[in-house]
Coordinates of C-alpha atoms in Angstrom, one line a residue:
X1 CA 121.8 48.0 81.7
X2 CA 123.8 44.8 81.5
X3 CA 121.0 42.1 81.8
X4 CA 122.8 40.0 84.3
X5 CA 122.8 42.8 86.9
X6 CA 119.0 42.9 87.2
X7 CA 118.1 42.1 90.8
X8 CA 115.5 39.5 91.7
X9 CA 113.0 39.5 94.6
X10 CA 115.8 38.6 97.0
X11 CA 117.7 41.8 96.1
X12 CA 120.5 39.8 94.5
X13 CA 121.4 39.0 90.9
X14 CA 123.4 36.9 88.5
X15 CA 126.6 38.9 89.3
X16 CA 126.2 39.0 93.1
X17 CA 129.1 37.4 94.9
X18 CA 129.1 35.0 97.9
X19 CA 130.4 37.7 100.1
X20 CA 127.7 40.1 99.0
X21 CA 124.8 37.7 99.6
X22 CA 126.1 36.9 103.1
X23 CA 127.1 40.5 104.1
X24 CA 126.3 41.2 107.7
X25 CA 125.4 37.6 108.6
X26 CA 127.0 36.3 111.8
X27 CA 127.0 32.5 111.6
X28 CA 129.3 32.0 114.6
X29 CA 128.6 28.7 116.3
X30 CA 127.3 26.9 113.2
X31 CA 129.1 23.8 111.8
X32 CA 128.9 22.9 108.1
X33 CA 130.1 20.1 105.9
X34 CA 131.0 21.2 102.3
X35 CA 131.8 18.3 99.9
X36 CA 134.2 19.0 97.1
X37 CA 135.7 21.9 99.0
X38 CA 139.3 21.6 97.7
X39 CA 138.7 23.6 94.5
X40 CA 136.3 25.8 92.5
X41 CA 133.0 26.9 94.1
X42 CA 133.4 24.4 96.8
X43 CA 136.6 26.1 98.0
X44 CA 135.0 29.6 97.8
X45 CA 131.9 28.3 99.6
X46 CA 134.1 27.1 102.4
X47 CA 136.0 30.4 102.5
X48 CA 132.9 32.6 102.7
X49 CA 131.2 30.4 105.3
X50 CA 134.4 30.5 107.4
X51 CA 134.5 34.3 106.9
X52 CA 131.0 34.4 108.4
X53 CA 132.0 32.4 111.5
X54 CA 131.0 28.9 110.4
X55 CA 133.2 25.9 111.4
X56 CA 133.7 24.3 108.0
X57 CA 134.5 20.6 107.5
X58 CA 135.8 20.1 104.0
X59 CA 134.9 16.6 102.6
X60 CA 137.5 16.0 99.9
X61 CA 139.2 13.3 97.9
X62 CA 142.5 15.1 98.0
X63 CA 143.7 16.0 101.5
X64 CA 146.9 17.7 100.1
X65 CA 144.8 20.1 97.9
X66 CA 142.5 20.7 100.9
X67 CA 145.4 21.7 103.0
X68 CA 146.5 24.2 100.4
X69 CA 143.0 25.7 100.4
X70 CA 142.9 25.8 104.1
X71 CA 146.3 27.5 104.4
X72 CA 145.3 30.1 101.8
X73 CA 142.1 30.9 103.6
X74 CA 143.8 31.1 107.0
X75 CA 146.3 33.7 105.6
X76 CA 143.3 36.0 104.8
X77 CA 141.1 35.0 107.7
X78 CA 143.3 34.0 110.6
X79 CA 140.2 33.3 112.8
X80 CA 138.7 30.8 110.3
X81 CA 137.8 27.4 111.6
X82 CA 138.5 24.7 108.9
X83 CA 139.1 21.0 109.0
X84 CA 139.4 18.5 106.2
X85 CA 138.3 14.8 106.1
X86 CA 138.8 12.4 103.3
X87 CA 135.6 11.7 101.2
X88 CA 135.2 10.1 97.8
X89 CA 131.6 10.4 96.8
X90 CA 132.0 7.8 94.0
X91 CA 132.7 5.1 96.7
X92 CA 130.0 4.0 99.1
X93 CA 132.6 2.6 101.4
X94 CA 134.3 6.0 101.6
X95 CA 131.0 7.7 102.2
X96 CA 130.2 5.2 105.1
X97 CA 133.7 5.7 106.6
X98 CA 133.4 9.5 106.5
X99 CA 129.9 9.5 108.0
X100 CA 130.9 7.0 110.7
X101 CA 133.9 9.1 111.7
X102 CA 131.9 12.3 111.7
X103 CA 129.0 10.9 113.7
X104 CA 131.4 9.5 116.3
X105 CA 133.4 12.7 116.6
X106 CA 130.8 14.4 118.7
X107 CA 130.7 17.4 116.4
X108 CA 127.4 19.1 115.7
X109 CA 126.1 19.6 112.1
X110 CA 123.9 22.5 111.2
X111 CA 124.5 22.7 107.4
X112 CA 125.2 20.0 104.8
X113 CA 126.3 21.3 101.4
X114 CA 126.3 18.5 98.8
X115 CA 128.6 20.3 96.3
X116 CA 131.1 17.7 94.9
X117 CA 130.6 16.4 91.4
X118 CA 131.9 15.2 88.0
X119 CA 130.6 16.5 84.7
X120 CA 130.0 15.0 81.3
X121 CA 132.8 12.4 81.6
X122 CA 133.2 9.4 79.4
X123 CA 131.3 6.3 80.4
X124 CA 132.8 4.7 83.4
X125 CA 131.5 2.6 86.3
X126 CA 132.3 3.5 89.9
X127 CA 133.9 1.1 92.4
X128 CA 130.4 0.0 93.2
X129 CA 129.6 -0.7 89.6
X130 CA 127.3 2.4 89.2
X131 CA 127.6 4.8 86.3
X132 CA 130.1 7.4 87.6
X133 CA 128.1 10.6 87.2
X134 CA 125.0 9.1 88.8
X135 CA 127.2 7.5 91.5
X136 CA 129.2 10.6 92.4
X137 CA 126.6 13.3 91.9
X138 CA 123.6 11.6 93.3
X139 CA 124.0 8.2 95.1
X140 CA 127.1 9.3 97.1
X141 CA 125.3 12.4 98.4
X142 CA 122.1 10.6 98.9
X143 CA 123.8 8.1 101.2
X144 CA 125.9 10.7 102.9
X145 CA 122.8 12.8 103.7
X146 CA 120.9 9.8 105.1
X147 CA 123.9 8.7 107.3
X148 CA 124.4 12.2 108.7
X149 CA 120.7 13.0 109.2
X150 CA 120.5 11.8 112.8
X151 CA 123.4 14.0 113.8
X152 CA 121.7 17.0 112.1
X153 CA 118.4 16.3 113.9
X154 CA 120.2 16.1 117.3
X155 CA 122.0 19.4 116.5
X156 CA 118.8 21.1 115.5
X157 CA 116.9 20.0 118.6
X158 CA 119.8 20.9 121.0
X159 CA 120.7 24.2 119.4
X160 CA 117.1 25.3 118.5
X161 CA 118.6 26.5 115.2
X162 CA 117.3 25.5 111.8
X163 CA 119.3 22.9 109.9
X164 CA 119.8 23.3 106.2
X165 CA 120.7 20.7 103.5
X166 CA 121.8 22.2 100.2
X167 CA 122.1 20.2 97.0
X168 CA 124.2 21.9 94.3
X169 CA 122.3 20.8 91.1
X170 CA 122.4 22.6 87.8
X171 CA 120.4 24.0 84.9
X172 CA 121.9 21.1 83.0
X173 CA 119.0 19.1 84.6
X174 CA 117.2 20.3 81.4
X175 CA 119.5 18.1 79.4
X176 CA 118.5 14.9 81.2
X177 CA 117.2 12.0 79.1
X178 CA 113.7 12.4 77.9
X179 CA 112.3 10.1 80.6
X180 CA 114.1 12.1 83.3
X181 CA 115.7 9.2 85.2
X182 CA 116.6 6.0 83.3
X183 CA 116.0 3.6 86.1
X184 CA 116.5 0.5 84.0
X185 CA 119.4 1.9 82.0
X186 CA 121.6 3.6 84.6
X187 CA 124.6 1.4 83.5
X188 CA 123.7 1.0 79.8
X189 CA 126.9 2.0 78.0
X190 CA 125.3 1.6 74.5
X191 CA 122.8 4.4 75.0
X192 CA 125.1 6.5 77.2
X193 CA 125.2 10.3 76.6
X194 CA 127.7 12.3 78.6
X195 CA 125.4 15.3 78.9
X196 CA 122.2 13.2 79.2
X197 CA 123.8 11.3 82.1
X198 CA 125.1 14.6 83.7
X199 CA 121.6 16.1 83.3
X200 CA 120.1 13.0 84.8
X201 CA 122.4 13.2 87.9
X202 CA 121.6 16.9 88.4
X203 CA 117.8 16.2 88.0
X204 CA 118.4 13.6 90.7
X205 CA 119.9 16.2 93.0
X206 CA 116.7 18.3 92.7
X207 CA 114.3 15.4 93.2
X208 CA 116.3 14.2 96.2
X209 CA 116.0 17.6 97.9
X210 CA 112.3 17.7 97.1
X211 CA 111.5 14.2 98.5
X212 CA 113.8 14.8 101.5
X213 CA 111.7 17.8 102.3
X214 CA 108.6 15.6 102.6
X215 CA 110.4 13.2 104.9
X216 CA 111.7 16.0 107.1
X217 CA 108.2 17.6 107.4
X218 CA 106.7 14.2 108.3
X219 CA 109.4 13.8 111.0
X220 CA 108.6 17.3 112.3
X221 CA 112.2 18.4 112.5
X222 CA 113.4 22.0 111.8
X223 CA 115.6 21.1 108.8
X224 CA 115.1 22.4 105.3
X225 CA 116.3 20.8 102.0
X226 CA 116.8 22.8 98.8
X227 CA 118.6 22.6 95.5
X228 CA 120.2 25.2 93.3
X229 CA 121.9 26.1 90.1
X230 CA 125.3 27.8 90.8
X231 CA 125.6 29.3 87.3
X232 CA 127.9 28.3 84.5
X233 CA 131.4 28.7 86.0
X234 CA 134.9 28.2 84.7
X235 CA 136.1 25.3 86.9
X236 CA 138.0 22.0 86.4
X237 CA 134.6 20.3 85.9
X238 CA 135.2 21.0 82.2
X239 CA 138.4 18.9 82.1
X240 CA 136.7 16.1 80.1
X241 CA 135.4 18.5 77.4
X242 CA 138.2 19.9 75.2
X243 CA 135.8 21.6 72.8
X244 CA 134.0 23.3 75.6
X245 CA 137.3 24.4 77.1
X246 CA 138.2 26.1 73.9
X247 CA 134.9 28.0 73.8
X248 CA 135.4 29.0 77.4
X249 CA 138.7 30.6 76.6
X250 CA 137.1 32.8 74.0
X251 CA 133.8 33.9 75.5
X252 CA 134.0 32.7 79.1
X253 CA 134.6 36.1 80.7
X254 CA 131.5 37.5 79.1
X255 CA 128.9 34.8 79.8
X256 CA 130.3 32.8 82.7
X257 CA 130.5 33.5 86.4
X258 CA 133.7 33.6 88.3
X259 CA 133.9 31.4 91.4
X260 CA 133.0 34.3 93.7
X261 CA 129.7 34.6 91.8
X262 CA 129.4 30.9 91.4
X263 CA 129.4 30.2 95.1
X264 CA 126.8 33.0 95.8
X265 CA 123.6 31.0 95.5
X266 CA 125.0 28.1 97.7
X267 CA 126.0 30.5 100.4
X268 CA 122.7 32.4 100.1
X269 CA 120.6 29.2 100.5
X270 CA 122.9 28.0 103.4
X271 CA 123.0 31.2 105.5
X272 CA 120.5 33.9 104.5
X273 CA 117.6 34.7 106.8
X274 CA 115.3 35.1 103.7
X275 CA 115.5 31.3 103.2
X276 CA 114.5 30.5 106.8
X277 CA 111.6 27.9 106.6
X278 CA 111.9 27.6 102.9
X279 CA 112.2 23.9 101.7
X280 CA 111.8 21.9 98.6
X281 CA 112.6 24.9 96.3
X282 CA 115.1 25.3 93.5
X283 CA 117.3 28.5 93.4
X284 CA 119.3 30.3 90.8
X285 CA 121.1 33.6 91.1
X286 CA 120.1 33.7 94.8
X287 CA 116.4 33.7 93.9
X288 CA 113.7 31.0 93.7
X289 CA 113.7 29.6 90.2
X290 CA 111.5 27.2 88.2
X291 CA 112.7 23.7 87.2
X292 CA 111.5 21.5 84.3
X293 CA 108.3 19.5 84.8
X294 CA 110.5 16.5 85.7
X295 CA 112.0 18.6 88.5
X296 CA 108.6 19.1 90.0
X297 CA 107.3 15.5 89.5
X298 CA 106.5 14.2 93.0
X299 CA 106.0 10.6 91.7
X300 CA 109.4 10.7 90.0
X301 CA 111.0 12.0 93.2
X302 CA 109.4 9.2 95.2
X303 CA 110.4 6.6 92.7
X304 CA 114.0 7.9 92.7
X305 CA 114.1 7.8 96.5
X306 CA 113.0 4.2 96.6
X307 CA 115.3 3.2 93.8
X308 CA 118.3 4.9 95.6
X309 CA 117.5 3.2 98.9
X310 CA 117.4 -0.2 97.1
X311 CA 120.6 0.5 95.1
X312 CA 122.5 1.4 98.3
X313 CA 121.3 -1.7 100.1
X314 CA 122.5 -3.9 97.3
X315 CA 126.1 -2.6 97.5

């Protein structure tokens, strides 16, 4: 048997698609934000959520690309409810503007999918002078989540339906710097490693979801927070890595997921009844999976939360 087809406890496997893991689910009446929904697994996540009846708000940098995605989806699913709003996760001003506009729109929010990201790029600082991968993959989503949380809480209380926050992390969190998060060297170009910094940002996604779970439980609200590894997928995230691109062209079809498979775990965690009440977990191939010790370090999660709060306040 092809090893990737072995099913886990959930009944799904490495090669399950987003449509397969959400088969039979009616999510009509739910509203979701999907960041980075103009390409790759973000676009497929938006498509499948819309297929299941969710009103999807695409948080994107490129509104033209988002319109193309929306038009393509509507051709296949004429009943799909999709809207696009401009959002650049590397800019705190953009995050604040998006959240302010969304919160004042009167729309409900049941599901927040923090999907957008950059991967293994050369050293660069964001507009807010934060290392770009940490800024985009973690800080932007951290602030976005905090700013949208009251709207999610109101929606949950009013609808009596569980809210779900989903952080798209990565198994690359295993490549993070040895100390996990370099709090005192976030912007240190001299010791910068593309993959170390990417792993650090993905570890931050996991720790963010874990610490958020504690806060949500303390608040007594029916909102869960989980993280996941989508799988290694051929997407434009690899644009900064020519050597990796070459390898993908040779062996990609054998060992890498397509976008339909890549969006599966996100859609599973966002919609499936099996995940109801589950929070603070890490998923891979639509099953609960184990992180590194850093990914389960409660003290590190608390330290990152406090660090992130302070960093956002300074900007």
